PDB file of C-alpha atoms in Angstrom:
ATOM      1  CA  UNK V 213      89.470  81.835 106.900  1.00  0.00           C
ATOM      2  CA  UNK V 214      92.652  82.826 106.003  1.00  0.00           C
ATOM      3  CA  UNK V 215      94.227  85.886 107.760  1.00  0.00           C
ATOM      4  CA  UNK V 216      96.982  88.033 107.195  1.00  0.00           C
ATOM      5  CA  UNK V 217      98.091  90.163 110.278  1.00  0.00           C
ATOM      6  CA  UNK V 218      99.823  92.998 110.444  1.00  0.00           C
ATOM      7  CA  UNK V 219     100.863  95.737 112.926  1.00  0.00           C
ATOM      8  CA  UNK V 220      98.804  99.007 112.321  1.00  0.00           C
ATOM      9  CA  UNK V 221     101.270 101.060 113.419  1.00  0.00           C
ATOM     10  CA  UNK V 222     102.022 104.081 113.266  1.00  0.00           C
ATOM     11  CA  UNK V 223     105.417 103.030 113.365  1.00  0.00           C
ATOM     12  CA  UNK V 224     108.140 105.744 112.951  1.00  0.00           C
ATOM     13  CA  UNK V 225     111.450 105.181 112.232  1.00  0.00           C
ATOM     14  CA  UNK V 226     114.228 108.499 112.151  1.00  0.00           C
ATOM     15  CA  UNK V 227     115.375 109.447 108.788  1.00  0.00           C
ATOM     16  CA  UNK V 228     118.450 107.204 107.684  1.00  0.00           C
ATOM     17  CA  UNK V 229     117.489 104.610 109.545  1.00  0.00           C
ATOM     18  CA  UNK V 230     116.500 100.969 109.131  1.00  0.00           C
ATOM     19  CA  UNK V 231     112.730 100.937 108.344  1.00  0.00           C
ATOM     20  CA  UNK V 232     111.562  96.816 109.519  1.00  0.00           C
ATOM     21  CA  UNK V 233     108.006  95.953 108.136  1.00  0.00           C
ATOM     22  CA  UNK V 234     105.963  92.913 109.459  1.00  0.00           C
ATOM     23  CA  UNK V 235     103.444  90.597 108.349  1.00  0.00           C
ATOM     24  CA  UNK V 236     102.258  86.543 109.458  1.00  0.00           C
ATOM     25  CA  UNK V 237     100.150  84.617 107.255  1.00  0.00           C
ATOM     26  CA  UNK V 238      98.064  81.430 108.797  1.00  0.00           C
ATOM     27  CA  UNK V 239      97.720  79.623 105.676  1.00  0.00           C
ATOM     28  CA  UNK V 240     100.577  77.213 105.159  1.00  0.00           C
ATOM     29  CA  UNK V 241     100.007  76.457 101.736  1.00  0.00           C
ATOM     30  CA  UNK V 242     100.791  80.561 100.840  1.00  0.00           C
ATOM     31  CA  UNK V 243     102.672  80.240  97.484  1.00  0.00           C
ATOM     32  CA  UNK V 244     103.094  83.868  96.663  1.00  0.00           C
ATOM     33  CA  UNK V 245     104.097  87.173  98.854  1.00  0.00           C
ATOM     34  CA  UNK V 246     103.775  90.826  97.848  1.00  0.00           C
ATOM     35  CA  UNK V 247     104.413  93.904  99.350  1.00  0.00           C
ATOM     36  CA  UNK V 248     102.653  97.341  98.374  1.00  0.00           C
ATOM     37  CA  UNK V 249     103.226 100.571  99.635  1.00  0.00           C
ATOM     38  CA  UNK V 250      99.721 103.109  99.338  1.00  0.00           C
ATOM     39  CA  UNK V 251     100.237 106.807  99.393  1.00  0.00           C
ATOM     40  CA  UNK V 252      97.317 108.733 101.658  1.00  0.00           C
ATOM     41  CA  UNK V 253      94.094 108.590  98.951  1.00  0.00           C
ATOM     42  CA  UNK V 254      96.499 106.669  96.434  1.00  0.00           C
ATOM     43  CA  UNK V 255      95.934 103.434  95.035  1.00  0.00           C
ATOM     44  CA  UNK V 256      98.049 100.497  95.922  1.00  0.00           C
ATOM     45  CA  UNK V 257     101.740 100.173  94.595  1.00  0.00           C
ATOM     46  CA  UNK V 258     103.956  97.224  94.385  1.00  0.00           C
ATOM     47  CA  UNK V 259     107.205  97.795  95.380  1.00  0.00           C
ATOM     48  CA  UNK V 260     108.066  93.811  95.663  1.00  0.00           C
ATOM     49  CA  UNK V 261     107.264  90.204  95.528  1.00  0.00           C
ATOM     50  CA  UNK V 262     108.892  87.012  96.852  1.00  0.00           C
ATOM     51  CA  UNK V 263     108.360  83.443  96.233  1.00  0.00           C
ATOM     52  CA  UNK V 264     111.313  81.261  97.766  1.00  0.00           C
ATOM     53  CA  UNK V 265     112.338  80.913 101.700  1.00  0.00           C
ATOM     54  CA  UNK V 266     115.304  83.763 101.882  1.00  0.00           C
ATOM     55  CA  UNK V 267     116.194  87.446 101.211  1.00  0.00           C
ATOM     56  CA  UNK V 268     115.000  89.178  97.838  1.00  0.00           C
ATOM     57  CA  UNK V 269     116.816  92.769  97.424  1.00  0.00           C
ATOM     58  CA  UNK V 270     115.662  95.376  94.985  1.00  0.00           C
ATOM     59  CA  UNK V 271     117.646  98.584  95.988  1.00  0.00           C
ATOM     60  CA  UNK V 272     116.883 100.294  99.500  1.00  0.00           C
ATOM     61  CA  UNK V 273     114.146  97.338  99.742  1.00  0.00           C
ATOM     62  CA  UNK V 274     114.892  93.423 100.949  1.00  0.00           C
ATOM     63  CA  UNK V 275     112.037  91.431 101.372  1.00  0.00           C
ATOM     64  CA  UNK V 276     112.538  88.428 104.153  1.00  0.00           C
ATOM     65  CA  UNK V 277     110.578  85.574 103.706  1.00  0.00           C
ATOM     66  CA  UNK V 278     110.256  81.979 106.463  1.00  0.00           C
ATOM     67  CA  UNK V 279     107.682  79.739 105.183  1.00  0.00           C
ATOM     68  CA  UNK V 280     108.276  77.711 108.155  1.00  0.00           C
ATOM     69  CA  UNK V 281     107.864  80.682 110.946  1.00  0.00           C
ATOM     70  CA  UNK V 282     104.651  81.966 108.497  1.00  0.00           C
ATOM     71  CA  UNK V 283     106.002  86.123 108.291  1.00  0.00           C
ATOM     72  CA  UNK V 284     107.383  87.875 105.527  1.00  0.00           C
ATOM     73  CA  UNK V 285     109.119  91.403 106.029  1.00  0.00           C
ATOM     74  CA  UNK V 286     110.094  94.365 104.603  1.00  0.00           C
ATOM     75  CA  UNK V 287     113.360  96.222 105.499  1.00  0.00           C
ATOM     76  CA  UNK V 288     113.920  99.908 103.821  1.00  0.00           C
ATOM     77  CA  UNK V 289     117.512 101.148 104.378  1.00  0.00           C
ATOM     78  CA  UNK V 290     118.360 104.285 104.332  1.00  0.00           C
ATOM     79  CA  UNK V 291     114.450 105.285 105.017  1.00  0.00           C
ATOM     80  CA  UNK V 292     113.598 108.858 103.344  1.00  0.00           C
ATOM     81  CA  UNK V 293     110.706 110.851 104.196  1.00  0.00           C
ATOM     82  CA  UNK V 294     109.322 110.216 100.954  1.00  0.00           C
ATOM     83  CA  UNK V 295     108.881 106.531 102.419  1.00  0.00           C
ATOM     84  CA  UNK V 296     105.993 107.484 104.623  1.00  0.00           C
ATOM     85  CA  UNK V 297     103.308 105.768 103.520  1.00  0.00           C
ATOM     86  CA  UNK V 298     101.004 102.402 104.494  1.00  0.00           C
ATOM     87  CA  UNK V 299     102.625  99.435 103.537  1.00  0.00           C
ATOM     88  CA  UNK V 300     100.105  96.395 102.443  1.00  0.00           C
ATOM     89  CA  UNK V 301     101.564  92.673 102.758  1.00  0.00           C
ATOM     90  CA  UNK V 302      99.256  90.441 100.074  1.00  0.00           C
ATOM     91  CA  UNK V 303      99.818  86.969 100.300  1.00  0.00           C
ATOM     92  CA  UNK V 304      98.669  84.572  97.680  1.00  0.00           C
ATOM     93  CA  UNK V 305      97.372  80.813  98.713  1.00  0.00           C
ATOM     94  CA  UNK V 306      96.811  77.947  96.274  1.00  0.00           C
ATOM     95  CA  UNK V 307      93.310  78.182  96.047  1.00  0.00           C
ATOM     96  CA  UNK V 308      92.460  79.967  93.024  1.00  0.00           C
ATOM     97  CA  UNK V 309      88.973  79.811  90.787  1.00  0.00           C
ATOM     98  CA  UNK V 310      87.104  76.704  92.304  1.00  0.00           C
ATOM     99  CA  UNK V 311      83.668  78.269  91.183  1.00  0.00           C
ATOM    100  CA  UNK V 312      82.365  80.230  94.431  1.00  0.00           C
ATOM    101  CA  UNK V 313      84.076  82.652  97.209  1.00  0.00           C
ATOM    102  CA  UNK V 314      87.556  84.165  97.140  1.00  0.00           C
ATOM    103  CA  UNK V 315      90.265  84.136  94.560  1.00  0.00           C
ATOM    104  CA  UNK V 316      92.984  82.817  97.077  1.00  0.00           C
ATOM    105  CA  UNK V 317      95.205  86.607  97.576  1.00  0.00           C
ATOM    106  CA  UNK V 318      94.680  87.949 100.607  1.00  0.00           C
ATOM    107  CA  UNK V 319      95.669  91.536 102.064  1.00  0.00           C
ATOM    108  CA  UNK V 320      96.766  92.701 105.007  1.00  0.00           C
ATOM    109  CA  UNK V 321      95.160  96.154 106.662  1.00  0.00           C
ATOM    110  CA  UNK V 322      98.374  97.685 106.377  1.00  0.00           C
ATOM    111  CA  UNK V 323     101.759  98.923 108.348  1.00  0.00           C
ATOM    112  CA  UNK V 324     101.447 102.896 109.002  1.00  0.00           C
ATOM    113  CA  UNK V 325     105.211 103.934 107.888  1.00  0.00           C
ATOM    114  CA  UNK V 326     106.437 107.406 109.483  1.00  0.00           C
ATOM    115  CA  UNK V 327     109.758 108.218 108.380  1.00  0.00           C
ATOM    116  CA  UNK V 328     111.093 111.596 110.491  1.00  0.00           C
ATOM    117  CA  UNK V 329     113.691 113.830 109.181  1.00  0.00           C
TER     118      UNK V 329
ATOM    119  CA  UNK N 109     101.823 103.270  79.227  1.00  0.00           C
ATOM    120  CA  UNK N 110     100.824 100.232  80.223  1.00  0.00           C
ATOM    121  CA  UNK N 111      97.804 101.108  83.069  1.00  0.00           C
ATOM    122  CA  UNK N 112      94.485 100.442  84.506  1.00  0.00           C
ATOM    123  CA  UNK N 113      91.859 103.611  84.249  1.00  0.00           C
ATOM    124  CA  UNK N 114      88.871 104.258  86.107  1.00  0.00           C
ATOM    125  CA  UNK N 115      86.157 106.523  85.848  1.00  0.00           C
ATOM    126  CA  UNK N 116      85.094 108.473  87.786  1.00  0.00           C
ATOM    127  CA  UNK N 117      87.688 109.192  90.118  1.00  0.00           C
ATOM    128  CA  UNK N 118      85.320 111.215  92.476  1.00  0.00           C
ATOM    129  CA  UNK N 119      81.278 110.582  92.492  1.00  0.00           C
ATOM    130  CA  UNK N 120      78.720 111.869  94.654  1.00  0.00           C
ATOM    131  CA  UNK N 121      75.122 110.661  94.223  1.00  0.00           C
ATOM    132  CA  UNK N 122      71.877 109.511  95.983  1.00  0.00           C
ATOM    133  CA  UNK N 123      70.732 106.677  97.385  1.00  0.00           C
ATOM    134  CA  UNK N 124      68.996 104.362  94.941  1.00  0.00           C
ATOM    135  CA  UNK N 125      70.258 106.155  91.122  1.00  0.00           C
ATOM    136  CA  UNK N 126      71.721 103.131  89.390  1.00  0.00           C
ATOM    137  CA  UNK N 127      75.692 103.955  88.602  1.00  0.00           C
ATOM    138  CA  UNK N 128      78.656 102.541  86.744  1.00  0.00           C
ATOM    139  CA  UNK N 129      82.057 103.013  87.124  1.00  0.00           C
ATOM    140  CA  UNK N 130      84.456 101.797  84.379  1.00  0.00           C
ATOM    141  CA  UNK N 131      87.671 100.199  84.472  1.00  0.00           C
ATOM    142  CA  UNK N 132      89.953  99.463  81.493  1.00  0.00           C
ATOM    143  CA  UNK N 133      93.277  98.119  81.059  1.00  0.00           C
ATOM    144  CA  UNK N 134      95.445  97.996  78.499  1.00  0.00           C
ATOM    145  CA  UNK N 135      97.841  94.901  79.402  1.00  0.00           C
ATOM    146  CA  UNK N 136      95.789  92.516  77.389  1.00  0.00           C
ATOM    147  CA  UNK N 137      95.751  91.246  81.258  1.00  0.00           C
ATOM    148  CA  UNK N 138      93.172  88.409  81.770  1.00  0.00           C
ATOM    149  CA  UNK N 139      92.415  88.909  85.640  1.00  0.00           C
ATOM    150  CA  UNK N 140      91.021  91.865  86.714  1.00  0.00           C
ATOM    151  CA  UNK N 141      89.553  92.388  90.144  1.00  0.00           C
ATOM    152  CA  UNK N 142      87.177  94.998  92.478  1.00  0.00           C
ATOM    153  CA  UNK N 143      88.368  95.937  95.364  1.00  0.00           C
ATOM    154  CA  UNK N 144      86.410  98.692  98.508  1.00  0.00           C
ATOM    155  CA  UNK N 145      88.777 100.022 101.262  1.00  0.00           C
ATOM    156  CA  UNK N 146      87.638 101.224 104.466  1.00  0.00           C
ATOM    157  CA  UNK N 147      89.464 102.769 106.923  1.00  0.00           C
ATOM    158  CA  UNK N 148      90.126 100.295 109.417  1.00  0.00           C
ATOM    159  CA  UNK N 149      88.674  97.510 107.148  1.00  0.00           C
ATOM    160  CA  UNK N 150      91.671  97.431 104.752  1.00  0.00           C
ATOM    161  CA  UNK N 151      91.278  96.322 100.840  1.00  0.00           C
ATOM    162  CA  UNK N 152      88.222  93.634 100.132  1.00  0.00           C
ATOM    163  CA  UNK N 153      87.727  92.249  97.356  1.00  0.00           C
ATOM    164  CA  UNK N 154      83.951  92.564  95.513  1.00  0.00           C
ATOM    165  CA  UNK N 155      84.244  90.676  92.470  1.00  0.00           C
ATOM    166  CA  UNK N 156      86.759  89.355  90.029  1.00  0.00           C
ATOM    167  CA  UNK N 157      87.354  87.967  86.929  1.00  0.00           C
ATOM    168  CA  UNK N 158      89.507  84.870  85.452  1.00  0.00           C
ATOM    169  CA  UNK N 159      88.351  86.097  81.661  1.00  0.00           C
ATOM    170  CA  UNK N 160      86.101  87.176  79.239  1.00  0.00           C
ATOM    171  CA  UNK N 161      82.787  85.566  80.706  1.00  0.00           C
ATOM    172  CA  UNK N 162      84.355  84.669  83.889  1.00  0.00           C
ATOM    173  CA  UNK N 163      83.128  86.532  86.813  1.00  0.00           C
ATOM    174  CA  UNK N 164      82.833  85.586  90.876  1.00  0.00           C
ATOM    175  CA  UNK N 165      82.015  86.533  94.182  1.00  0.00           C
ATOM    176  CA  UNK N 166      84.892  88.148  96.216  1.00  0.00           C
ATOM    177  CA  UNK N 167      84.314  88.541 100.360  1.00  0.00           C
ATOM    178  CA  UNK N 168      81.767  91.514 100.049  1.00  0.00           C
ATOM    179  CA  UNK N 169      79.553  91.159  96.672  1.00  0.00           C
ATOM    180  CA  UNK N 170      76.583  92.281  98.235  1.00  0.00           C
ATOM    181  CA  UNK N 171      74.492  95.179  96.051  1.00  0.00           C
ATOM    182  CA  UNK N 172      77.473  95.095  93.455  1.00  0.00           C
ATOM    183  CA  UNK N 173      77.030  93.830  90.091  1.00  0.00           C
ATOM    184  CA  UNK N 174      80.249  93.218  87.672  1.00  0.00           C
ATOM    185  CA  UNK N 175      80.796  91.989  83.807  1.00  0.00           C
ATOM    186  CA  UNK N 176      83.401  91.398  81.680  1.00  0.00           C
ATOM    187  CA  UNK N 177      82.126  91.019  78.014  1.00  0.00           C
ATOM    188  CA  UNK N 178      85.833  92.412  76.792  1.00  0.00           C
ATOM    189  CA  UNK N 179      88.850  91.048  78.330  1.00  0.00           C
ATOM    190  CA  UNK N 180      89.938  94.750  78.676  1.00  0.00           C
ATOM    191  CA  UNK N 181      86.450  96.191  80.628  1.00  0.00           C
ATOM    192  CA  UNK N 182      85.514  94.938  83.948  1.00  0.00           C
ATOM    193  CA  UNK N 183      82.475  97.422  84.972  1.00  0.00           C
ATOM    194  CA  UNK N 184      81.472  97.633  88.432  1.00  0.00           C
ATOM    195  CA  UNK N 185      77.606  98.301  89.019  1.00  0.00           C
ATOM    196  CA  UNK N 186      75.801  99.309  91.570  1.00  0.00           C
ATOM    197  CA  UNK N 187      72.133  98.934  90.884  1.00  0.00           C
ATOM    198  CA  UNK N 188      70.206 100.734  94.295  1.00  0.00           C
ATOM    199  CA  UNK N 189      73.262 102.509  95.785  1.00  0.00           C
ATOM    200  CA  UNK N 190      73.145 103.128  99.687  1.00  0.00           C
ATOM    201  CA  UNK N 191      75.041 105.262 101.940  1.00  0.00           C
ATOM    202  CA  UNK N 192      77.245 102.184 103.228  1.00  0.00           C
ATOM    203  CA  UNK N 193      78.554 101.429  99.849  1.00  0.00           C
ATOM    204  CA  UNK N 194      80.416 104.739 100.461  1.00  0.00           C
ATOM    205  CA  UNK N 195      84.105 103.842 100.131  1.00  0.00           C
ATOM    206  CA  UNK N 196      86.889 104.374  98.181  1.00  0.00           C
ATOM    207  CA  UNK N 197      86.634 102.125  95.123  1.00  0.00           C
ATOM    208  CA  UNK N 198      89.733 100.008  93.132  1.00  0.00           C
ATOM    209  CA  UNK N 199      89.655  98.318  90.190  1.00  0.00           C
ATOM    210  CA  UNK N 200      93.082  96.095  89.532  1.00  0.00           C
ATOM    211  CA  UNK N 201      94.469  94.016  86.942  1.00  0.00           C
ATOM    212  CA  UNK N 202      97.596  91.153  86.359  1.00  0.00           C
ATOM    213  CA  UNK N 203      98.629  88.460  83.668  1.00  0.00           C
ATOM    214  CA  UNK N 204      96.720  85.929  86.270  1.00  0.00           C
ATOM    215  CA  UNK N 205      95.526  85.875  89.646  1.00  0.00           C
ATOM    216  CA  UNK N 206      98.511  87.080  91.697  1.00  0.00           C
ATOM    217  CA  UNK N 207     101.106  86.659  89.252  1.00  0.00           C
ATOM    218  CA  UNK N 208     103.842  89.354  89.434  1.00  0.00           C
ATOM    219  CA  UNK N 209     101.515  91.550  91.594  1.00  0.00           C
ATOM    220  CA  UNK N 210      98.382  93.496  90.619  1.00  0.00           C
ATOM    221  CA  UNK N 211      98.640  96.997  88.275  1.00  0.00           C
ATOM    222  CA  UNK N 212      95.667  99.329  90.439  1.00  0.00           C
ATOM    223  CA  UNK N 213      93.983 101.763  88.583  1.00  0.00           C
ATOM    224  CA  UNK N 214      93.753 105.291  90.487  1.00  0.00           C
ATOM    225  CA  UNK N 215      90.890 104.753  92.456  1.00  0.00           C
ATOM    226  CA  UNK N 216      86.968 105.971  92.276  1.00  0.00           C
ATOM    227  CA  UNK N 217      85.669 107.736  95.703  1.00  0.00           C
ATOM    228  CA  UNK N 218      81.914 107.251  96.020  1.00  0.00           C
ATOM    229  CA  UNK N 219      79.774 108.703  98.173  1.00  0.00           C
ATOM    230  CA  UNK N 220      76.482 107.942  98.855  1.00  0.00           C
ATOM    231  CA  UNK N 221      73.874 110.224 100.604  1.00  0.00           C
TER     232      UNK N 221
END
């Protein structure tokens, strides 16, 4: 079974600051990473995806991937209020249409984000 | 603009009375996928689709029933509704499974009584 972990948080960060996101993956052929962030009785929003071991920046947002430690992360500078939100971490394994069970992209339950001004 | 619509977005009914709720992109996307969320339980999937015709099991099919005779509808069914299929319902679509991300439609809450 392939799991995706990731704090629930709440975890609140002051305004301005540094917002650091989490997530470990157990399956070690994981191809594909995404990040969404889910506004309270909103549907899920991509904000970015990485494929390659390193740093992907887009913005305020880096993404931090180690295929080799298994966790993926999410930094927000400059964090803004408007940032509060639950952040998913998806994660996307080679198994894909094989006839039965799952299609191989697998979601965390989520990183509670509380950004205070 | 380039999105994923369901219908309804809120639904209350009784246990048993067959429903339908509709998704529809316009993406010419060919995977689309079901998703419940629970608090506590995070997204699961409920069915998905590689295609027109193409249609599997996710982690909780149980009392759901999907289709996908167009390559833009992907219907989710519920033929004998009960109150633990209350949940707050997504339908999502991308160019293949994965890919770039998934496009969410807005979300259908159900509840069940």
């Amino acid at each position: 079974q392939k799991e995706v972990e990731q704090n629930s948080g709440p975890l609140s960060v002051p305004e301005g600051a540094i917002a650091s996101l989490n997530c470990t993956y157990s399956d070690r052929g994981s191809q594909s990473f995404f990040w969404y962030r889910q506004y309270s009785g909103k549907s899920p929003e991509l904000i970015m995806f990485i494929y390659s071991n390193g740093d992907k920046e887009d913005g305020r947002f880096t993404a931090q991937l180690n295929k080799a430690s298994q966790y993926v992360s999410l930094l927000i500078r400059d964090s803004q209020p408007s940032d509060s939100a639950t952040y998913l971490c998806a994660v996307k394994s080679l198994r894909g249409y094989s006839g039965g069970g799952a299609d191989g992209l697998t979601f965390g339950k989520g990183t509670h984000l509380i950004i205070q001004p | 603009e380039a999105q994923v619509t369901q219908n309804p977005r809120y639904l209350i009914t009784v246990t048993g009375k067959k429903l339908t709720v509709t998704c529809s992109q316009n993406m010419n996307h060919e995977y689309m996928s079901w998703y419940r969320q629970d608090p506590g339980l995070g997204l699961r999937q409920i069915y998905y689709s590689m295609n027109v015709e193409v249609t599997d099991k996710g982690d909780v099919p149980e009392g759901y029933k999907v289709s996908r005779k167009e390559k833009r509808n992907f219907p989710l069914i519920l033929e004998s509704p009960s109150p633990n299929q209350t949940s707050l319902y997504f339908c999502a679509s991308s160019l293949s499974v994965g890919g770039n991300g998934y496009t969410f439609g807005s979300g259908t809450r159900l509840t069940v009584v």
